[in-house]
Amino acid sequence: MEFRIADTFTDSLARLTGQEQKAAKTTAFDLQLDPAANGLSFHKLDRAKDSNFWSVRVNADIRIIIHRTTASILLVYVDHHDDAYKWAERRKIERHPTTGAMQLVEVRERVEEVEIFKPKEVAAPTPTAEPAVRLFDNLRKFELMAFGVPEEWVNDVRAATEDTLFDIIEHLPQEAQEALLKLAVGEKPAPPEPAPVEADPFAHPDAQRRFRVLTNAEELKQALDYPWDKWAVFLHPAQADLVERSFTGPTRVSGSAGTGKTIVALHRAVHLARVNPDATVLLTTFSKALANSLRVKLASLVAGEPVIAARIVVKAISSVGYDLYSERFGQPQIAAPAVIRSLIAKAASEVEGHRFSAHFLVGEWEDVVDAWQLRSWDEYRDVSRLGRKTRIGGKQRETLWAIFERVRAGLVERRVVTWSDVFGRL
């Protein structure tokens, strides 16, 4: 019998108190060890729309909701008795008829309006507002279902406007949310290939976003110890492919915010450390704050594997540069921005005949002279300034170089360097 966990279980577990979490985890381990154990108290949920929903008693008040079939047990939700039952009564787990992915579907509540007699009131006519534009009214039922929209939510989606879209999509599976948001802004995402009828609906890539098979107690422990870090457990197959693929050289993974690039980087670092037992892996970023966050996440991802953790270095790229420079040339003294601005202002006051603003001079230094590590008039004369809005001629360049040459001399005199000097020398 397969033992699975849903991301909704880890979400709900995180909302319990520490003692309640501990009790729920113990029951979950008992379920995995022996689902038929005498000490487990199962109760079938008669009012649930899904006939496979059962509750398992944790203690006098806490209940785990499971989806139980002859082939598998799925941990779905955990909460206080009444709240757990209400949650289960409004949901069902089913195979999507078009995509073939197993989904956790929120049951659409239907409210019938009963007309009540009221005295007729005549009001002054008011200007009628333009009806709101329906975002998906041009799409037919089968087209929306191809993106994973549950059948019972199709009419609501077709009626969605800019004002109601986010209220509706929060009730839908993630793949449907993503597709609708792309459609709403004018993109044309391609619907996924439908899975064959005989395929396992839990093996569908979209299903693996929310359900995971746990093969042993260690995997369950990781899932329950870090319930707020779903990225450590629920990798999408597209992410897993990037994590484990063999590349022949440098590789760029691109995507908009929230698509999981950082998740892939973390798992990739761990994977490389595991398959290369003699190597040290560097995971780096431009932000020190993000590097600190990655270090914490890495600790949870490789908890219990100190040998792997010891071979992964997480640092901001500035820290990497600083350490390498210190090893080779001695500890660098980095010039503060205020010092550089002061040097530029002083040099500008010493060079006659220029009309450049302080703002322009600082930008030219940062984006051209320092960034490209220009150290001679010939280099500055020939460098391309593509992207710089202010166009300058040859005489102007000569004047500017007279200023920047003094700035360079001032840095040497003070025995300070810029970050571009550090990385340029390295």
CSV table of C-alpha atoms in Angstrom, one decimal, residues 126-373:
chain,number,residue,atom,x,y,z
A,126,THR,CA,-29.9,56.2,-12.4
A,127,PRO,CA,-27.3,56.0,-15.2
A,128,THR,CA,-26.4,52.4,-15.9
A,129,ALA,CA,-22.8,51.5,-15.5
A,130,GLU,CA,-20.9,49.6,-18.3
A,131,PRO,CA,-21.0,45.9,-17.5
A,132,ALA,CA,-17.6,44.5,-16.4
A,133,VAL,CA,-15.6,42.7,-19.1
A,134,ARG,CA,-15.6,38.9,-18.7
A,135,LEU,CA,-12.0,37.8,-19.0
A,136,PHE,CA,-12.6,34.3,-20.3
A,137,ASP,CA,-16.0,34.5,-21.9
A,138,ASN,CA,-14.4,33.7,-25.3
A,139,LEU,CA,-13.2,30.3,-24.1
A,140,ARG,CA,-15.3,27.2,-24.2
A,141,LYS,CA,-15.7,24.7,-21.5
A,142,PHE,CA,-13.4,22.1,-23.0
A,143,GLU,CA,-10.7,24.8,-23.5
A,144,LEU,CA,-10.8,25.9,-19.8
A,145,MET,CA,-10.8,22.3,-18.6
A,146,ALA,CA,-7.7,21.6,-20.8
A,147,PHE,CA,-5.8,24.0,-18.4
A,148,GLY,CA,-6.9,22.0,-15.3
A,149,VAL,CA,-10.0,24.0,-14.3
A,150,PRO,CA,-12.4,21.6,-12.5
A,151,GLU,CA,-15.6,21.0,-14.4
A,152,GLU,CA,-17.8,22.5,-11.6
A,153,TRP,CA,-15.8,25.7,-11.6
A,154,VAL,CA,-16.0,26.4,-15.4
A,155,ASN,CA,-19.0,28.7,-15.2
A,156,ASP,CA,-17.5,30.7,-12.4
A,157,VAL,CA,-14.3,31.1,-14.4
A,158,ARG,CA,-16.1,32.2,-17.6
A,159,ALA,CA,-17.9,34.8,-15.6
A,160,ALA,CA,-14.7,36.2,-14.0
A,161,THR,CA,-13.9,39.9,-14.3
A,162,GLU,CA,-10.8,41.8,-13.3
A,163,ASP,CA,-12.6,42.5,-9.9
A,164,THR,CA,-13.5,38.9,-9.2
A,165,LEU,CA,-10.6,36.9,-10.8
A,166,PHE,CA,-8.5,36.5,-7.6
A,167,ASP,CA,-11.5,35.6,-5.5
A,168,ILE,CA,-12.2,32.7,-7.9
A,169,ILE,CA,-8.8,31.4,-8.6
A,170,GLU,CA,-7.9,30.9,-5.0
A,171,HIS,CA,-10.4,28.0,-5.0
A,172,LEU,CA,-8.7,26.3,-8.0
A,173,PRO,CA,-5.7,23.9,-8.4
A,174,GLN,CA,-2.3,25.6,-8.9
A,175,GLU,CA,-2.0,24.6,-12.6
A,176,ALA,CA,-5.4,26.2,-13.4
A,177,GLN,CA,-4.4,29.4,-11.4
A,178,GLU,CA,-1.2,29.8,-13.4
A,179,ALA,CA,-2.9,29.3,-16.8
A,180,LEU,CA,-5.7,31.7,-16.0
A,181,LEU,CA,-3.3,34.4,-14.8
A,182,LYS,CA,-1.4,34.1,-18.1
A,183,LEU,CA,-4.5,34.2,-20.2
A,184,ALA,CA,-5.8,37.3,-18.2
A,185,VAL,CA,-2.7,39.3,-19.2
A,186,GLY,CA,-2.8,38.3,-22.9
A,187,GLU,CA,-0.4,35.3,-22.9
A,188,LYS,CA,-1.3,32.1,-24.8
A,189,PRO,CA,-0.1,29.2,-22.7
A,190,ALA,CA,-0.2,25.8,-24.3
A,191,PRO,CA,-2.4,23.3,-22.4
A,192,PRO,CA,-0.5,20.2,-21.2
A,193,GLU,CA,-0.7,17.0,-23.0
A,194,PRO,CA,-3.6,14.9,-21.5
A,195,ALA,CA,-2.4,11.8,-19.7
A,196,PRO,CA,-3.5,8.4,-21.1
A,197,VAL,CA,-6.6,7.0,-19.4
A,198,GLU,CA,-4.7,4.1,-18.0
A,199,ALA,CA,-2.0,6.4,-16.5
A,200,ASP,CA,-1.6,6.8,-12.7
A,201,PRO,CA,-3.3,10.2,-12.0
A,202,PHE,CA,-0.9,10.7,-9.0
A,203,ALA,CA,2.1,10.4,-11.4
A,204,HIS,CA,0.9,13.3,-13.5
A,205,PRO,CA,3.4,16.3,-13.2
A,206,ASP,CA,0.7,18.6,-11.9
A,207,ALA,CA,-0.4,16.1,-9.3
A,208,GLN,CA,3.2,15.8,-8.0
A,209,ARG,CA,3.1,19.5,-7.1
A,210,ARG,CA,0.7,18.6,-4.2
A,211,PHE,CA,1.0,14.9,-3.5
A,212,ARG,CA,4.1,12.9,-2.8
A,213,VAL,CA,4.7,9.2,-2.1
A,214,LEU,CA,6.7,8.6,1.1
A,215,THR,CA,8.7,5.4,0.9
A,216,ASN,CA,10.1,5.4,4.4
A,217,ALA,CA,9.9,7.0,7.8
A,218,GLU,CA,12.9,9.3,7.2
A,219,GLU,CA,11.1,10.9,4.2
A,220,LEU,CA,8.0,11.4,6.4
A,221,LYS,CA,10.1,12.9,9.2
A,222,GLN,CA,11.5,15.4,6.8
A,223,ALA,CA,8.1,16.3,5.5
A,224,LEU,CA,6.7,16.8,9.0
A,225,ASP,CA,9.7,18.5,10.6
A,226,TYR,CA,9.6,21.3,8.0
A,227,PRO,CA,5.9,21.7,7.1
A,228,TRP,CA,6.4,25.4,6.2
A,229,ASP,CA,9.2,24.5,3.7
A,230,LYS,CA,7.1,22.7,1.1
A,231,TRP,CA,9.9,23.4,-1.4
A,232,ALA,CA,11.9,20.7,0.4
A,233,VAL,CA,9.3,18.0,-0.3
A,234,PHE,CA,7.1,18.9,-3.3
A,235,LEU,CA,9.4,19.5,-6.2
A,236,HIS,CA,7.6,19.8,-9.6
A,237,PRO,CA,8.9,17.2,-12.1
A,238,ALA,CA,10.1,20.1,-14.3
A,239,GLN,CA,12.2,21.3,-11.4
A,240,ALA,CA,13.5,17.9,-10.5
A,241,ASP,CA,14.6,17.4,-14.1
A,242,LEU,CA,16.8,20.6,-13.9
A,243,VAL,CA,18.1,19.5,-10.5
A,244,GLU,CA,19.3,16.1,-11.7
A,245,ARG,CA,20.2,16.7,-15.4
A,246,SER,CA,23.8,16.3,-16.6
A,247,PHE,CA,24.9,19.5,-18.4
A,248,THR,CA,28.0,19.9,-20.6
A,249,GLY,CA,28.8,23.5,-19.5
A,250,PRO,CA,27.4,26.7,-18.0
A,251,THR,CA,23.6,26.7,-17.9
A,252,ARG,CA,21.1,29.5,-17.3
A,253,VAL,CA,17.7,28.8,-15.8
A,254,SER,CA,15.3,31.7,-16.4
A,255,GLY,CA,11.8,32.4,-15.3
A,256,SER,CA,9.6,35.1,-13.7
A,257,ALA,CA,9.4,35.7,-10.0
A,258,GLY,CA,7.9,32.8,-8.0
A,259,THR,CA,8.7,30.1,-10.6
A,260,GLY,CA,11.1,28.3,-8.3
A,261,LYS,CA,14.6,29.2,-9.6
A,262,THR,CA,16.0,29.5,-6.0
A,263,ILE,CA,14.4,26.1,-5.1
A,264,VAL,CA,16.1,24.5,-8.1
A,265,ALA,CA,19.5,26.1,-7.1
A,266,LEU,CA,19.2,24.7,-3.6
A,267,HIS,CA,18.3,21.2,-4.7
A,268,ARG,CA,20.9,21.3,-7.4
A,269,ALA,CA,23.7,22.2,-5.0
A,270,VAL,CA,22.7,19.2,-2.8
A,271,HIS,CA,22.5,16.9,-5.8
A,272,LEU,CA,25.9,17.9,-7.0
A,273,ALA,CA,27.4,17.3,-3.6
A,274,ARG,CA,25.9,13.9,-3.4
A,275,VAL,CA,27.0,12.7,-6.9
A,276,ASN,CA,30.5,14.2,-6.5
A,277,PRO,CA,31.7,13.0,-3.1
A,278,ASP,CA,35.2,14.6,-3.4
A,279,ALA,CA,33.9,18.1,-4.6
A,280,THR,CA,33.0,21.3,-2.8
A,281,VAL,CA,29.9,23.1,-4.2
A,282,LEU,CA,29.6,26.9,-4.1
A,283,LEU,CA,26.1,28.4,-4.0
A,284,THR,CA,26.3,32.1,-4.4
A,285,THR,CA,24.0,35.2,-4.9
A,286,PHE,CA,24.4,38.9,-5.2
A,287,SER,CA,22.4,39.5,-1.9
A,288,LYS,CA,23.9,38.8,1.5
A,289,ALA,CA,20.4,38.6,3.0
A,290,LEU,CA,19.4,35.9,0.5
A,291,ALA,CA,22.7,34.1,1.1
A,292,ASN,CA,21.8,33.9,4.8
A,293,SER,CA,18.3,32.7,4.0
A,294,LEU,CA,19.7,30.0,1.6
A,295,ARG,CA,22.0,28.8,4.4
A,296,VAL,CA,19.1,28.3,6.7
A,297,LYS,CA,17.0,26.5,4.0
A,298,LEU,CA,20.0,24.3,3.1
A,299,ALA,CA,20.3,23.2,6.7
A,300,SER,CA,16.8,21.9,6.7
A,301,LEU,CA,17.2,20.2,3.3
A,302,VAL,CA,20.3,18.2,4.4
A,303,ALA,CA,19.4,17.8,8.0
A,304,GLY,CA,20.9,14.5,9.2
A,305,GLU,CA,23.6,14.6,6.4
A,306,PRO,CA,26.5,16.5,8.0
A,307,VAL,CA,29.0,15.2,5.4
A,308,ILE,CA,26.9,16.7,2.6
A,309,ALA,CA,26.3,19.9,4.4
A,310,ALA,CA,30.0,20.4,5.1
A,311,ARG,CA,30.8,20.3,1.3
A,312,ILE,CA,28.3,23.0,0.3
A,313,VAL,CA,29.5,26.7,0.8
A,314,VAL,CA,26.8,29.4,0.7
A,315,LYS,CA,28.0,32.9,0.4
A,316,ALA,CA,27.2,36.2,-1.3
A,317,ILE,CA,29.4,36.8,-4.3
A,318,SER,CA,30.9,39.9,-2.5
A,319,SER,CA,32.0,37.7,0.3
A,320,VAL,CA,33.5,35.2,-2.1
A,321,GLY,CA,35.4,37.9,-3.8
A,322,TYR,CA,36.6,39.4,-0.5
A,323,ASP,CA,37.9,36.1,0.8
A,324,LEU,CA,39.7,35.2,-2.4
A,325,TYR,CA,41.3,38.6,-2.7
A,326,SER,CA,42.4,38.4,1.0
A,327,GLU,CA,44.0,35.0,0.4
A,328,ARG,CA,46.0,36.2,-2.7
A,329,PHE,CA,46.7,39.9,-2.2
A,330,GLY,CA,45.9,40.8,1.4
A,331,GLN,CA,42.8,42.2,2.9
A,332,PRO,CA,41.2,44.8,0.7
A,333,GLN,CA,40.1,48.2,2.0
A,334,ILE,CA,36.9,48.9,0.1
A,335,ALA,CA,36.3,52.6,-0.7
A,336,ALA,CA,33.0,53.8,0.7
A,337,PRO,CA,30.6,55.5,-1.8
A,338,ALA,CA,31.0,58.8,0.0
A,339,VAL,CA,34.7,58.7,-0.5
A,340,ILE,CA,34.4,58.1,-4.2
A,341,ARG,CA,31.9,60.9,-4.6
A,342,SER,CA,34.3,63.2,-2.7
A,343,LEU,CA,37.2,62.2,-4.9
A,344,ILE,CA,35.1,62.9,-8.0
A,345,ALA,CA,33.9,66.3,-6.8
A,346,LYS,CA,37.5,67.3,-5.9
A,347,ALA,CA,38.9,66.1,-9.3
A,348,ALA,CA,36.1,67.9,-11.1
A,349,SER,CA,36.9,71.2,-9.3
A,350,GLU,CA,40.6,70.9,-10.5
A,351,VAL,CA,39.8,70.4,-14.2
A,352,GLU,CA,38.6,73.5,-16.0
A,353,GLY,CA,36.3,73.7,-19.0
A,354,HIS,CA,33.8,70.9,-18.2
A,355,ARG,CA,30.1,71.4,-17.7
A,356,PHE,CA,29.2,67.9,-16.5
A,357,SER,CA,26.9,67.5,-13.5
A,358,ALA,CA,28.0,65.6,-10.4
A,359,HIS,CA,25.2,63.1,-11.1
A,360,PHE,CA,26.6,62.4,-14.6
A,361,LEU,CA,30.2,62.1,-13.4
A,362,VAL,CA,29.3,59.5,-10.7
A,363,GLY,CA,27.3,57.5,-13.2
A,364,GLU,CA,30.1,57.6,-15.8
A,365,TRP,CA,32.5,56.4,-13.2
A,366,GLU,CA,30.3,53.6,-11.9
A,367,ASP,CA,28.9,52.4,-15.2
A,368,VAL,CA,31.9,52.9,-17.5
A,369,VAL,CA,35.3,53.7,-16.0
A,370,ASP,CA,35.1,51.5,-12.9
A,371,ALA,CA,32.8,48.9,-14.2
A,372,TRP,CA,35.1,48.2,-17.2
A,373,GLN,CA,38.3,48.8,-15.2
